[in-house]
Each structure stands twice: as C-alpha cells, then as structure tokens.
Coordinates of C-alpha atoms in Angstrom, one line a residue:
X274 CA 275.0 29.6 -37.3
X275 CA 278.0 30.2 -39.4
X276 CA 281.5 30.4 -38.2
X277 CA 281.7 33.8 -39.4
X278 CA 278.4 34.5 -37.4
X279 CA 280.1 32.8 -34.3
X280 CA 283.3 35.0 -34.4
X281 CA 281.6 38.2 -35.0
X282 CA 279.6 37.1 -31.5
X283 CA 282.6 36.3 -30.2
X284 CA 284.1 39.8 -31.0
X285 CA 281.3 41.4 -29.6
X286 CA 281.7 40.1 -26.2
X287 CA 285.4 41.3 -26.2
X288 CA 284.1 44.7 -27.1
X289 CA 281.9 44.2 -24.2
X290 CA 284.9 43.1 -21.6
X291 CA 287.0 45.9 -23.2
X292 CA 284.1 48.0 -21.9
X293 CA 283.8 46.3 -18.3
X294 CA 287.6 46.9 -17.9
X295 CA 287.5 50.4 -19.0
X296 CA 284.9 51.1 -16.2
X297 CA 286.2 49.2 -13.8
X298 CA 289.8 50.0 -14.0
X299 CA 292.5 48.5 -14.0
X300 CA 292.8 46.2 -11.0
X301 CA 295.6 46.4 -8.3
X302 CA 298.3 43.7 -7.8
X303 CA 298.7 42.7 -4.7
X304 CA 302.3 42.7 -3.4
X305 CA 303.2 40.5 -1.0
X306 CA 307.0 42.1 -0.9
X307 CA 308.1 45.6 -2.0
X308 CA 309.4 45.9 -5.7
X309 CA 312.9 44.2 -5.8
X310 CA 313.8 44.6 -9.8
X311 CA 316.9 45.7 -10.9
X312 CA 318.4 46.0 -14.4
X313 CA 319.6 42.5 -13.6
X314 CA 317.9 39.6 -11.7
X315 CA 316.2 40.1 -8.4
X316 CA 315.1 38.3 -5.3
X317 CA 311.4 38.0 -3.9
X318 CA 310.6 36.9 -0.8
X319 CA 310.1 33.2 0.1
X320 CA 306.9 31.5 -1.5
X321 CA 305.6 29.0 0.8
X322 CA 304.0 25.8 -0.5
X323 CA 301.6 23.6 2.0
X324 CA 301.0 20.2 0.6
X325 CA 298.7 19.4 3.5
X326 CA 296.6 22.5 3.2
X327 CA 293.6 21.3 0.3
X328 CA 292.1 23.4 -1.6
X329 CA 289.8 22.3 -4.9
X330 CA 290.8 18.7 -7.2
X331 CA 291.4 19.8 -10.6
X332 CA 288.9 18.0 -13.4
X333 CA 291.8 19.8 -16.0
X334 CA 292.6 21.8 -18.6
X335 CA 291.2 22.1 -22.0
X336 CA 289.4 23.4 -25.2
X337 CA 286.2 23.3 -27.7
X338 CA 286.1 21.7 -30.8
X339 CA 283.0 22.2 -33.3
X340 CA 283.4 20.7 -36.3
X341 CA 280.6 21.9 -37.7
X342 CA 281.7 25.8 -37.9
X343 CA 285.3 24.9 -38.4
X344 CA 286.1 21.9 -39.3
X345 CA 287.5 19.1 -37.3
X346 CA 290.6 18.1 -36.3
X347 CA 293.1 15.5 -37.7
X348 CA 294.3 12.8 -36.0
X349 CA 297.9 13.9 -35.8
X350 CA 296.0 17.3 -34.2
X351 CA 294.0 14.9 -31.9
X352 CA 297.0 13.3 -30.1
X353 CA 299.1 17.1 -30.0
X354 CA 295.9 18.1 -28.4
X355 CA 295.1 15.5 -25.8
X356 CA 298.8 13.7 -25.6
X357 CA 300.9 14.2 -22.5
X358 CA 304.3 13.9 -23.9
X359 CA 306.9 16.5 -25.3
X360 CA 305.8 18.7 -27.6
X361 CA 301.9 17.8 -26.7
X362 CA 299.5 20.6 -25.2
X363 CA 298.1 17.6 -22.5
X364 CA 294.9 18.9 -22.4
X365 CA 292.5 16.4 -20.6
X366 CA 289.4 18.1 -21.2
X367 CA 287.1 18.4 -24.3
X368 CA 283.9 20.5 -24.8
X369 CA 281.9 19.4 -28.2
X370 CA 278.8 20.9 -29.4
X371 CA 275.0 19.0 -28.8
X372 CA 273.8 19.9 -32.1
X373 CA 270.0 20.4 -32.7
X374 CA 269.6 18.6 -35.8
X375 CA 270.6 14.4 -34.5
X376 CA 271.9 14.2 -38.0
X377 CA 275.4 16.2 -37.2
X378 CA 276.0 14.2 -33.8
X379 CA 278.8 12.5 -36.0
X380 CA 280.5 15.6 -36.5
X381 CA 282.8 15.4 -33.5
X382 CA 282.7 11.7 -33.0
X383 CA 286.2 10.9 -33.9
X384 CA 288.5 13.6 -31.8
X385 CA 286.1 12.6 -28.7
X386 CA 286.6 9.2 -29.2
X387 CA 290.2 10.2 -29.7
X388 CA 290.7 12.1 -26.3
X389 CA 288.3 9.4 -24.5
X390 CA 291.5 6.8 -25.4
X391 CA 293.7 9.4 -24.4
X392 CA 291.8 9.8 -21.3
X393 CA 290.4 12.9 -21.4
X394 CA 287.0 14.0 -20.0
X395 CA 284.6 15.1 -22.6
X396 CA 281.2 17.6 -21.9
X397 CA 278.6 19.5 -24.1
X398 CA 277.0 22.2 -24.7
X399 CA 273.7 22.9 -26.8
X400 CA 273.2 26.1 -28.6
X401 CA 269.9 25.4 -29.6
X402 CA 267.0 22.7 -29.3
X403 CA 265.2 21.4 -32.2
X404 CA 263.5 24.4 -33.8
X405 CA 260.5 22.2 -33.3
X406 CA 261.0 22.8 -29.6
X407 CA 261.4 27.0 -29.9
X408 CA 259.5 29.9 -30.0
X409 CA 260.1 33.0 -31.4
X410 CA 259.0 36.2 -28.7
X411 CA 260.3 39.9 -28.4
X412 CA 263.2 40.9 -26.0
X413 CA 264.1 44.8 -25.7
X414 CA 264.7 45.7 -29.4
X415 CA 265.2 42.0 -30.6
X416 CA 262.1 40.8 -32.3
X417 CA 263.1 37.3 -33.0
X418 CA 264.2 36.6 -29.8
X419 CA 264.4 32.4 -29.3
X420 CA 263.2 30.6 -26.9
X421 CA 262.5 26.9 -25.4
X422 CA 258.3 26.1 -25.2
X423 CA 257.7 25.8 -21.7
X424 CA 255.6 22.4 -23.3
X425 CA 258.6 21.4 -24.6
X426 CA 260.6 21.1 -21.5
X427 CA 260.1 17.1 -21.1
X428 CA 261.3 16.9 -24.9
X429 CA 264.4 18.7 -24.1
X430 CA 265.8 17.0 -21.4
X431 CA 265.1 13.4 -23.5
X432 CA 267.1 15.3 -26.5
X433 CA 270.1 15.6 -24.2
X434 CA 269.9 12.2 -23.4
X435 CA 269.3 11.0 -26.6
X436 CA 272.9 12.7 -27.3
X437 CA 274.0 10.8 -24.3
X438 CA 273.6 8.0 -25.1
X439 CA 274.4 8.4 -28.9
X440 CA 277.8 9.4 -27.5
X441 CA 278.2 6.7 -24.8
X442 CA 276.9 3.8 -27.7
X443 CA 280.0 5.3 -29.8
X444 CA 282.6 5.1 -27.0
X445 CA 282.0 8.6 -25.4
X446 CA 280.9 8.4 -22.0
X447 CA 279.8 12.3 -21.1
X448 CA 281.2 13.4 -18.2
X449 CA 278.5 16.0 -18.0
X450 CA 275.9 18.0 -20.9
X451 CA 274.8 21.3 -20.0
X452 CA 271.5 22.7 -20.3
X453 CA 272.6 25.7 -22.3
X454 CA 275.5 27.6 -23.8
X455 CA 275.6 31.5 -22.5
X456 CA 271.7 31.8 -22.2
X457 CA 272.5 35.4 -21.3
X458 CA 274.2 36.0 -24.5
X459 CA 272.1 34.3 -26.6
X460 CA 271.3 36.8 -29.9
X461 CA 272.0 34.4 -32.6
X462 CA 271.0 31.2 -30.4
X463 CA 268.6 30.7 -27.3
X464 CA 268.0 32.8 -24.6
X465 CA 266.8 31.5 -20.9
X466 CA 266.2 33.9 -17.8
X467 CA 267.5 32.6 -14.5
X468 CA 264.0 31.4 -13.8
X469 CA 263.5 29.5 -16.7
X470 CA 266.8 27.4 -15.9
X471 CA 265.4 26.9 -12.3
X472 CA 262.5 25.7 -13.9
X473 CA 263.9 23.3 -15.9
X474 CA 266.3 22.2 -13.2
X475 CA 263.5 21.3 -10.9
X476 CA 261.4 19.5 -13.3
X477 CA 263.5 17.8 -16.1
X478 CA 267.0 17.6 -15.0
X479 CA 266.7 14.8 -12.6
X480 CA 266.0 12.7 -16.1
X481 CA 269.3 13.6 -17.8
X482 CA 271.3 10.4 -17.4
X483 CA 274.7 12.1 -16.9
X484 CA 275.9 15.0 -15.1
X485 CA 274.0 18.2 -15.5
X486 CA 275.8 22.1 -16.3
X487 CA 274.3 25.1 -15.5
X488 CA 274.4 28.4 -16.2
X489 CA 277.4 29.3 -18.3
X490 CA 276.8 32.8 -17.9
X491 CA 278.8 34.2 -20.8
X492 CA 280.2 36.7 -18.0
X493 CA 279.9 34.6 -15.3
X494 CA 277.3 36.6 -13.9
X495 CA 276.3 35.5 -10.6
X496 CA 272.4 36.5 -10.5
X497 CA 272.2 33.6 -13.4
X498 CA 273.4 31.0 -11.2
X499 CA 272.6 32.4 -7.4
X500 CA 269.0 31.3 -8.0
X501 CA 270.3 27.5 -8.7
X502 CA 272.2 27.9 -5.3
X503 CA 269.7 29.1 -3.5
X504 CA 266.4 26.6 -4.7
X505 CA 267.4 23.2 -2.6
X506 CA 265.5 21.6 -5.9
X507 CA 267.1 23.3 -8.2
X508 CA 270.6 22.5 -6.3
X509 CA 269.9 18.8 -6.2
X510 CA 269.4 18.4 -9.8
X511 CA 272.1 20.0 -11.1
X512 CA 276.2 18.6 -11.1
X513 CA 278.1 21.5 -11.8
X514 CA 278.1 25.2 -11.9
X515 CA 279.8 26.1 -15.2
X516 CA 280.8 29.9 -16.3
X517 CA 282.4 31.6 -19.0
X518 CA 284.6 34.6 -18.5
X519 CA 284.4 37.0 -21.0
X520 CA 285.2 40.4 -19.5
X521 CA 284.9 39.3 -16.0
X522 CA 287.1 41.3 -14.0
X523 CA 289.3 39.7 -11.3
X524 CA 287.6 41.1 -8.3
X525 CA 284.4 38.9 -9.2
X526 CA 286.3 35.9 -9.8
X527 CA 285.4 34.6 -6.2
X528 CA 282.2 33.3 -5.2
X529 CA 281.0 33.3 -1.8
X530 CA 277.6 31.9 -2.4
X531 CA 279.0 28.8 -3.8
X532 CA 281.5 28.4 -1.3
X533 CA 278.7 28.3 1.2
X534 CA 275.8 26.1 -0.6
X535 CA 277.6 24.2 -3.3
X536 CA 279.3 21.2 -1.1
X537 CA 279.1 18.6 -3.6
X538 CA 279.0 20.2 -6.4
X539 CA 281.5 21.4 -9.3
X540 CA 282.8 24.6 -9.9
X541 CA 284.0 24.4 -13.7
X542 CA 285.1 27.6 -16.1
X543 CA 283.8 25.7 -19.5
X544 CA 284.4 28.6 -22.2
X545 CA 286.9 32.0 -22.7
X546 CA 290.0 33.2 -24.8
X547 CA 291.6 35.3 -23.5
X548 CA 292.6 38.5 -23.4
X549 CA 291.4 38.8 -27.6
X550 CA 290.5 36.7 -30.4
X551 CA 292.3 39.9 -32.6
X552 CA 296.0 39.0 -31.8
X553 CA 297.7 35.9 -33.0
X554 CA 298.0 33.0 -30.8
X555 CA 302.2 33.4 -30.9
X556 CA 302.6 37.0 -29.8
X557 CA 304.6 37.3 -27.1
X558 CA 304.7 38.7 -24.2
X559 CA 300.6 38.7 -25.1
X560 CA 300.8 35.0 -24.2
X561 CA 301.9 35.2 -21.0
X562 CA 298.5 37.0 -20.0
X563 CA 296.9 33.7 -20.4
X564 CA 299.0 32.2 -17.7
X565 CA 298.2 35.1 -15.3
X566 CA 294.6 34.3 -16.1
X567 CA 294.7 30.7 -15.4
X568 CA 296.5 31.4 -12.4
X569 CA 293.2 33.8 -11.0
X570 CA 291.1 31.3 -12.2
X571 CA 293.1 28.6 -10.0
X572 CA 293.7 30.3 -7.0
X573 CA 291.3 33.6 -6.7
X574 CA 288.1 31.7 -8.1
X575 CA 288.8 28.3 -7.4
X576 CA 287.9 26.5 -10.7
X577 CA 288.0 22.8 -11.0
X578 CA 288.8 23.5 -15.1
X579 CA 290.1 25.9 -17.2
X580 CA 288.2 25.4 -21.0
X581 CA 289.5 27.5 -23.8
X582 CA 287.3 28.2 -26.5
X583 CA 288.1 27.1 -30.5
X584 CA 291.1 24.7 -29.7
X585 CA 291.9 24.8 -33.1
X586 CA 292.7 28.7 -34.3
X587 CA 294.5 31.8 -35.4
X588 CA 294.2 33.0 -31.4
X589 CA 293.8 29.4 -29.5
X590 CA 296.6 27.0 -28.5
X591 CA 296.7 25.4 -31.8
X592 CA 297.5 27.1 -34.8
X593 CA 295.5 26.2 -38.3
X594 CA 298.9 24.3 -39.2
X595 CA 298.4 22.3 -36.3
X596 CA 301.3 23.6 -34.5
X597 CA 301.2 24.8 -30.6
X598 CA 301.0 28.6 -30.0
X599 CA 302.7 30.7 -27.7
X600 CA 299.4 30.6 -26.0
X601 CA 298.9 26.9 -26.2
X602 CA 302.6 26.5 -24.6
X603 CA 301.3 28.6 -22.0
X604 CA 298.5 26.4 -21.2
X605 CA 300.5 23.3 -21.2
X606 CA 302.8 24.5 -18.6
X607 CA 299.1 24.1 -16.1
X608 CA 297.9 21.3 -18.6
X609 CA 300.8 18.6 -18.8
X610 CA 301.9 18.2 -15.3
X611 CA 298.5 19.1 -13.2
X612 CA 296.6 15.9 -14.0
X613 CA 292.9 15.2 -13.2
X614 CA 292.5 14.4 -9.6
X615 CA 295.1 16.6 -8.3
X616 CA 294.5 18.9 -6.0
X617 CA 295.3 22.5 -5.8
X618 CA 297.0 23.1 -2.5
X619 CA 297.8 26.2 -0.4
X620 CA 300.6 28.3 -1.7
X621 CA 301.7 32.0 -1.2
X622 CA 300.5 33.8 -4.6
X623 CA 302.1 36.8 -5.0
X624 CA 305.3 36.5 -3.6
X625 CA 307.0 39.2 -5.8
X626 CA 305.1 42.0 -7.8
X627 CA 304.0 40.6 -11.5
X628 CA 305.3 37.0 -9.7
X629 CA 302.0 34.6 -9.4
X630 CA 302.6 30.8 -8.0
X631 CA 300.2 28.4 -7.6
X632 CA 300.8 24.8 -6.7
X633 CA 299.0 21.2 -6.5
X634 CA 299.5 18.0 -5.5
X635 CA 298.7 14.5 -6.9
X636 CA 299.5 11.6 -4.1
X637 CA 303.4 12.3 -3.5
X638 CA 303.7 14.6 -6.4
X639 CA 303.7 18.1 -6.4
X640 CA 303.9 20.6 -9.5
X641 CA 304.5 24.1 -9.2
X642 CA 303.7 26.5 -12.0
X643 CA 305.1 30.1 -11.5
X644 CA 304.3 33.0 -14.1
X645 CA 307.0 35.7 -13.8
X646 CA 305.5 39.1 -16.1
X647 CA 308.6 40.9 -14.8
X648 CA 311.2 42.5 -17.9
X649 CA 313.8 40.9 -15.5
X650 CA 314.3 37.6 -13.9
X651 CA 313.2 36.7 -10.2
X652 CA 315.4 34.4 -8.3
X653 CA 312.3 32.8 -6.4
X654 CA 312.8 30.2 -3.2
X655 CA 310.0 27.5 -2.9
X656 CA 309.9 26.2 0.8
X657 CA 307.7 23.0 1.1
X658 CA 305.8 23.0 4.5
X659 CA 305.6 19.9 6.7
X660 CA 308.9 18.0 5.1
X661 CA 312.5 18.4 5.1
X662 CA 312.9 16.3 1.8
X663 CA 316.1 16.6 -0.8
X664 CA 316.0 15.4 -4.0
X665 CA 315.5 16.5 -7.6
X666 CA 313.2 19.0 -8.9
X667 CA 312.4 18.9 -12.7
X668 CA 311.3 22.0 -14.6
X669 CA 309.9 23.2 -17.7
X670 CA 310.1 26.9 -19.4
X671 CA 308.3 28.8 -21.8
X672 CA 309.7 32.0 -22.4
X673 CA 310.2 34.0 -26.1
X674 CA 312.5 31.9 -27.7
X675 CA 311.0 28.2 -26.0
X676 CA 307.8 26.0 -25.3
X677 CA 307.6 23.9 -22.4
X678 CA 311.4 23.4 -22.7
X679 CA 313.1 20.7 -20.1
X680 CA 315.3 22.4 -18.2
X681 CA 318.3 20.9 -16.2
X682 CA 317.1 19.5 -13.1
X683 CA 317.2 21.4 -9.3
X684 CA 318.3 20.0 -6.2
X685 CA 315.9 20.7 -3.6
X686 CA 317.7 20.7 0.1
X687 CA 315.6 20.5 3.8
X688 CA 312.3 21.0 1.3
X689 CA 313.2 24.4 -0.3
X690 CA 314.6 25.0 -3.7
X691 CA 315.7 28.6 -5.4
X692 CA 315.0 29.0 -8.9
X693 CA 315.8 31.9 -10.9
X694 CA 312.4 32.8 -13.0
X695 CA 313.7 34.1 -16.3
X696 CA 312.0 37.7 -17.5
X697 CA 308.4 37.2 -19.3
X698 CA 308.4 33.4 -18.5
X699 CA 306.3 30.7 -17.1
X700 CA 307.8 27.9 -15.0
X701 CA 306.9 24.5 -13.7
X702 CA 308.4 22.4 -11.0
X703 CA 307.3 18.8 -10.3
X704 CA 309.0 17.2 -7.6
X705 CA 308.4 14.6 -5.0
X706 CA 307.4 15.1 -1.6
X707 CA 307.0 12.3 1.2
X708 CA 306.0 12.3 4.8
X709 CA 303.2 15.3 4.8
X710 CA 299.6 15.1 5.7
X711 CA 297.4 14.1 3.1
X712 CA 294.8 16.7 1.5
X713 CA 291.1 15.7 1.4
X714 CA 289.4 18.9 -0.4
X715 CA 285.7 19.1 0.4
X716 CA 284.2 18.4 -3.2
X717 CA 284.8 15.2 -5.2
X718 CA 288.2 14.4 -3.8
X719 CA 290.9 12.2 -5.0
X720 CA 291.6 9.2 -2.6
X721 CA 294.2 9.8 0.0
X722 CA 298.0 9.4 -0.5
X723 CA 299.9 6.9 0.9
X724 CA 300.5 3.2 -0.4
X725 CA 297.0 4.1 -2.4
X726 CA 293.6 2.9 -2.7
X727 CA 293.6 -0.9 -2.8
X728 CA 292.6 -3.0 -6.2
X729 CA 291.6 -6.7 -6.4
X730 CA 291.3 -8.1 -9.7
X731 CA 290.2 -11.3 -10.3
X732 CA 289.1 -13.1 -13.9
X733 CA 287.3 -16.1 -14.7
X734 CA 288.2 -16.9 -18.8
X735 CA 287.1 -19.2 -21.3
X736 CA 288.4 -20.1 -24.9
X737 CA 287.3 -16.5 -26.2
X738 CA 286.0 -14.0 -23.3
X739 CA 286.6 -13.6 -19.8
X740 CA 284.9 -11.7 -16.8
X741 CA 286.6 -9.8 -14.4
X742 CA 285.6 -8.5 -10.9
X743 CA 287.4 -5.5 -9.8
X744 CA 287.3 -4.5 -5.7
X745 CA 288.3 -1.0 -5.0
X746 CA 289.1 -0.3 -1.7
X747 CA 289.5 2.9 -0.1
X748 CA 292.4 3.4 2.3
X749 CA 292.7 6.6 3.3
X750 CA 290.7 8.6 5.7
X751 CA 288.7 10.8 4.0
X752 CA 285.6 10.0 1.7
X753 CA 286.2 10.0 -2.0
X754 CA 283.2 11.3 -3.8
X755 CA 283.5 10.5 -7.4
X756 CA 285.9 8.7 -8.7
X757 CA 287.0 7.1 -12.0
X758 CA 289.3 3.9 -11.9
X759 CA 292.0 3.7 -15.0
X760 CA 293.6 1.3 -16.4
X761 CA 294.9 -0.2 -19.9
X762 CA 293.3 -3.4 -21.0
X763 CA 296.4 -5.7 -22.5
X764 CA 296.3 -6.3 -26.4
X765 CA 293.5 -8.1 -27.8
X766 CA 291.0 -7.7 -24.9
X767 CA 287.7 -5.7 -25.5
X768 CA 284.5 -5.1 -23.3
X769 CA 281.6 -5.8 -24.3
X770 CA 279.3 -5.0 -21.1
X771 CA 279.9 -4.0 -17.5
X772 CA 278.1 -3.3 -14.2
X773 CA 278.4 -0.8 -11.5
X774 CA 280.5 1.4 -13.3
X775 CA 280.5 3.3 -16.8
X776 CA 283.2 1.9 -18.8
X777 CA 285.3 4.2 -22.0
X778 CA 286.6 3.1 -24.4
X779 CA 286.0 -0.8 -24.7
X780 CA 289.8 -1.4 -25.2
X781 CA 293.2 -0.1 -24.6
X782 CA 293.4 2.8 -21.8
X783 CA 289.8 2.2 -19.8
X784 CA 288.2 4.5 -17.8
X785 CA 285.1 3.1 -15.3
X786 CA 283.4 5.8 -14.0
X787 CA 281.3 5.3 -10.7
X788 CA 277.6 5.1 -11.0
X789 CA 275.2 7.5 -9.6
X790 CA 274.8 5.1 -6.2
X791 CA 278.3 4.2 -5.5
X792 CA 280.0 7.6 -5.9
X793 CA 281.0 7.9 -2.4
X794 CA 283.5 5.8 -0.6
X795 CA 283.9 6.3 2.6
X796 CA 287.4 5.5 4.6
X797 CA 288.1 1.5 4.6
X798 CA 284.7 1.4 2.5
X799 CA 285.1 -1.2 -0.8
X800 CA 283.1 -1.0 -4.3
X801 CA 282.9 -3.9 -6.2
X802 CA 282.6 -3.8 -10.0
X803 CA 283.0 -6.0 -13.1
X804 CA 282.9 -6.4 -16.9
X805 CA 282.9 -9.1 -19.7
X806 CA 284.6 -9.4 -22.3
X807 CA 286.3 -10.8 -25.3
X808 CA 290.4 -11.5 -26.1
X809 CA 291.8 -13.2 -28.7
X810 CA 294.6 -15.6 -26.6
X811 CA 296.1 -12.6 -24.4
X812 CA 294.3 -13.4 -20.5
X813 CA 297.2 -11.3 -19.0
X814 CA 295.4 -8.6 -16.5
X815 CA 296.3 -5.1 -16.5
X816 CA 299.5 -4.2 -14.9
X817 CA 298.6 -0.5 -12.8
X818 CA 295.4 1.0 -12.0
X819 CA 294.7 4.8 -10.3
X820 CA 292.1 6.0 -9.1
X821 CA 291.5 10.0 -9.5
X822 CA 295.4 9.8 -10.8
X823 CA 296.1 8.1 -7.5
X824 CA 298.3 4.3 -8.4
X825 CA 296.5 2.0 -6.8
X826 CA 298.1 -1.2 -4.7
X827 CA 296.9 -4.2 -6.1
X828 CA 296.4 -7.6 -4.4

C-alpha cells in the first residue's frame, strides 16, 4: 500500500466523520455553571478533585510510526517523541505495523528500540496477512475484497507470534499485538466480520505469546466488539479491546457493556487524528480541539491509552522538520505529566462552559489538566477532597504563543488553589498530596500509595558476570493486576537471560514485565524474579526501582 493511497483512505474516513456529525447534529456542552464570561476574566464554579476516587489506570499517550509508508524517525526525533524533558512530547506509547512481508520487519525496529529504552510501551497492528493466507471475495460492489482464508487462521496466529518473537529477540518486548487494523473499513486492506474475529479469538488467539488486541474498529462501532464481550471463550483470549475514533460522536464514547463484562481487560484508543488531516498541526485555536477530544476520551470513554495516527506529519504532533506542533504541544500537556501507571481520579469535568478538567494520581502526585476553549480567561478554583495540604503547585501552559511553557509556581492552601486559565489554552498542574486514601481501580491497577511496593535485590557476582534475584512485595491493601518493574542498570551491565519476567532492553533503563502466570499480586504477596548479566567491572546495584511507575522501598 502506498502512502498516497493510505492518506486517501484516511481522508475518506474524515469525510465520513463529517457526515456522521452533520447527521447527528452538534452535541450540547454540559454546563455545570451558568455562563460567567465577560470581556475580561471570569470566575467559574470550583472544580472538585477527589484523589481517593479512582477510575481507570492510564497506560499512556503516543502515536504511530510506519517507516514503509512515510520513512523512519531520525535519532533526534525519537528523543523528541519519547523523552520527557522540556521541549519533548513525553509519549509513552508507540504503535508500529506488522508488515505482511517478514523482510520488512526491521523497518521500524530502531525507533521501537529507542522508544523502549526511554520507557515507552510498544504494540503492533497488522494491515494484511501474508498474501498466501488471503483470498478475494465479493463484498457489495467491491469485487476484489480481501479476507483471511479460514484454513489459514492457525498459520496467521503463528505469523503474529513470529513477529512478536522477532521483536523480542531484538530488544523490543511487545506489550500487545492486534488481530487486524480497522477490519470494518478495509477497502485497501483485509476485511474481517465480527463473527470471524470471534472465531479467531476462540480457536487461535490463545496461542499468541503476548497480549491480544481486538477489534480496532475504525469508528468504535460496538457491533464489532459486543460479540467478543458476549462470548466467554473469545473474551478469555483477548486482553485489550481496541478502538479508533474516526467520526465517533462524544455521545458514543461510553461503553456500558465493557463496564459490565470487561473486568480484567483493558480499553485502548489505538488510532485517531482529530479533527482532520487537512489543517496544519500548528493551526490555532484549532489544536485546542485535540485537547477537548483527549479529555472526552479519558473521562467519557474511560480509555487507558490515546494514540495518534502518524507521529511525524504536517497535521500530527510532530512536524516534518522534527519540531513539536501545536497539536503536539496540547498532547504533551497530558503525556509529559500523566505517566504510565497513573490512575485517573474523579474531578468536576465541566466547571464552566467550554472548560474541561481531568485529574490523575500517581502515588502522592496529583496532575490536573484543564482545557479552556473560551475566548476570555477564566479564574478556576481547584479543591482536593480529603486533604488540607498546603504547598507549591507547578504549572505548564500551552496557548497561542507558548508550548508547554513552565509557569511560576502557585500556592495551595488548605487543599485549594485558584488558577487563571488564559483564553484558549491548556494548563497542567502538578502537586504532591499526602494523607488521602489510596486509589485502587478494578483493572490493571498500580501498586497502592504510601511507603511504596517493597523490593529486595540480591547479587551474586564473579569476574565478568552476575546473577540478580529480585523480590517484589505488594505492601498495599488491594491487588496489583499486571505489573512492570523498572530500574536502571549501572554502566557496563547487560542482561543475557532472565526468569519469571520479560526484560527489555538488556541494559540501561530496564523494564521487567510480569509473565502470564504471575501478573496478579495480592495484598502482602511477594513474587521473585531474576536474571543473569555481564559486567565490565562495575558491580553496583540499581539505585532505585518503580513498580507501574510507583517508587519502591528497597530493603
């Protein structure tokens, strides 16, 4: 598939999106307070933040790279995309393609390796199986529609497994792999019906050696995912319900059936560009639409990831020259500060007309993201429940002239802080809160806050190598469902093999992810993992550990 054909398909999706929105009409803005806007600054009702009321665990924010279609990122662009410092996007999720031709599997490897080294999660989506596994059929007026042969389902599962193994052997431990990109919008790739996806999940997905994503419907069409949720065997063999949001109205963001039947599963938004692919990514205030869209994806839909289409593109978060666009700056107001393992917490979503607020917690850190789409500034009070904390509040701002710009620190008093939200802006606030009840979301939860999970690290060294045994204890009062232990190996140390976890990369900042059989840590439970490594004389131990982003107590 060529780049032009791909972006033509994307354009067609956008035309359909506009049609859908025109048909449904504009959705009303939920207004908590009456309009208070004046020619200058206005006041809004207080936004109440409850750090003890957890919602979903956040896996991260990111974008797609597809070197075969648009070329790979440069080394500098990779650092801009996945670094977390000033001037970076702070993306923690990378999506890559599963090429149908094994000879092309290395195209996206360098970017994936660097993303992993910078702590990002990598997952993959296929557009087509190998040609030998497909057949053509007539679908409506399309006489050359393509589908996977029923007789090739097992071979296709092996194809996905082979890609997973290839990436793992090259230092990229995929978090998950998808069955099919947009199976319900496949004029130029492979069609799947909902029934075919269920059949594949039931009979073949269980053999795939990483987490499985389905169905990645182009418009979050529930008739594609409902059959999975309603089939116990298919549901047991899928780990993540994935969706795209092309033309999906906000009214269709909530998914009650997933809330009812998706316990233990994750809910990801795996592709979108918004509101279009025709405007420049630097268009302002149009880029603010991205901020509102992300707000609804987190708050109304409860997604755990938010993944843009092409990372580097004229309409994307990174321009073709490698600089962050306005759309990228708006995304970075979330991605740089709301890190993997943080939990979205309850917050007043719309304290005033055209003001959108979401909040997140990681251990004792609370992050608030406020989008003000009004043409005037708003004086907004934020009040944190269950605390009388006083202290400093850090702030960053994106508006017409600034991109994720650090602002003067604000002062919180008795758990409350008042902030001026400039006209047409996104503001991110970060503060520390102690003494509140620990969040414990139902799925893929982070370790509870407090003293932190407990880690014991024991080494046995010799002239050129060592083994390390690591014990991880859940010191909280709720189970941890799915964990990643992160630590930095001292210079000269490199892992050669490991047990009871998957390790990537081999050196530097290492992520050790649970195996299939030890992903749940009950309160008070301990899991032991380990690895063998080489060294060049430096046998120091890692200085610090985090579990799902939460700092650990080392004993």
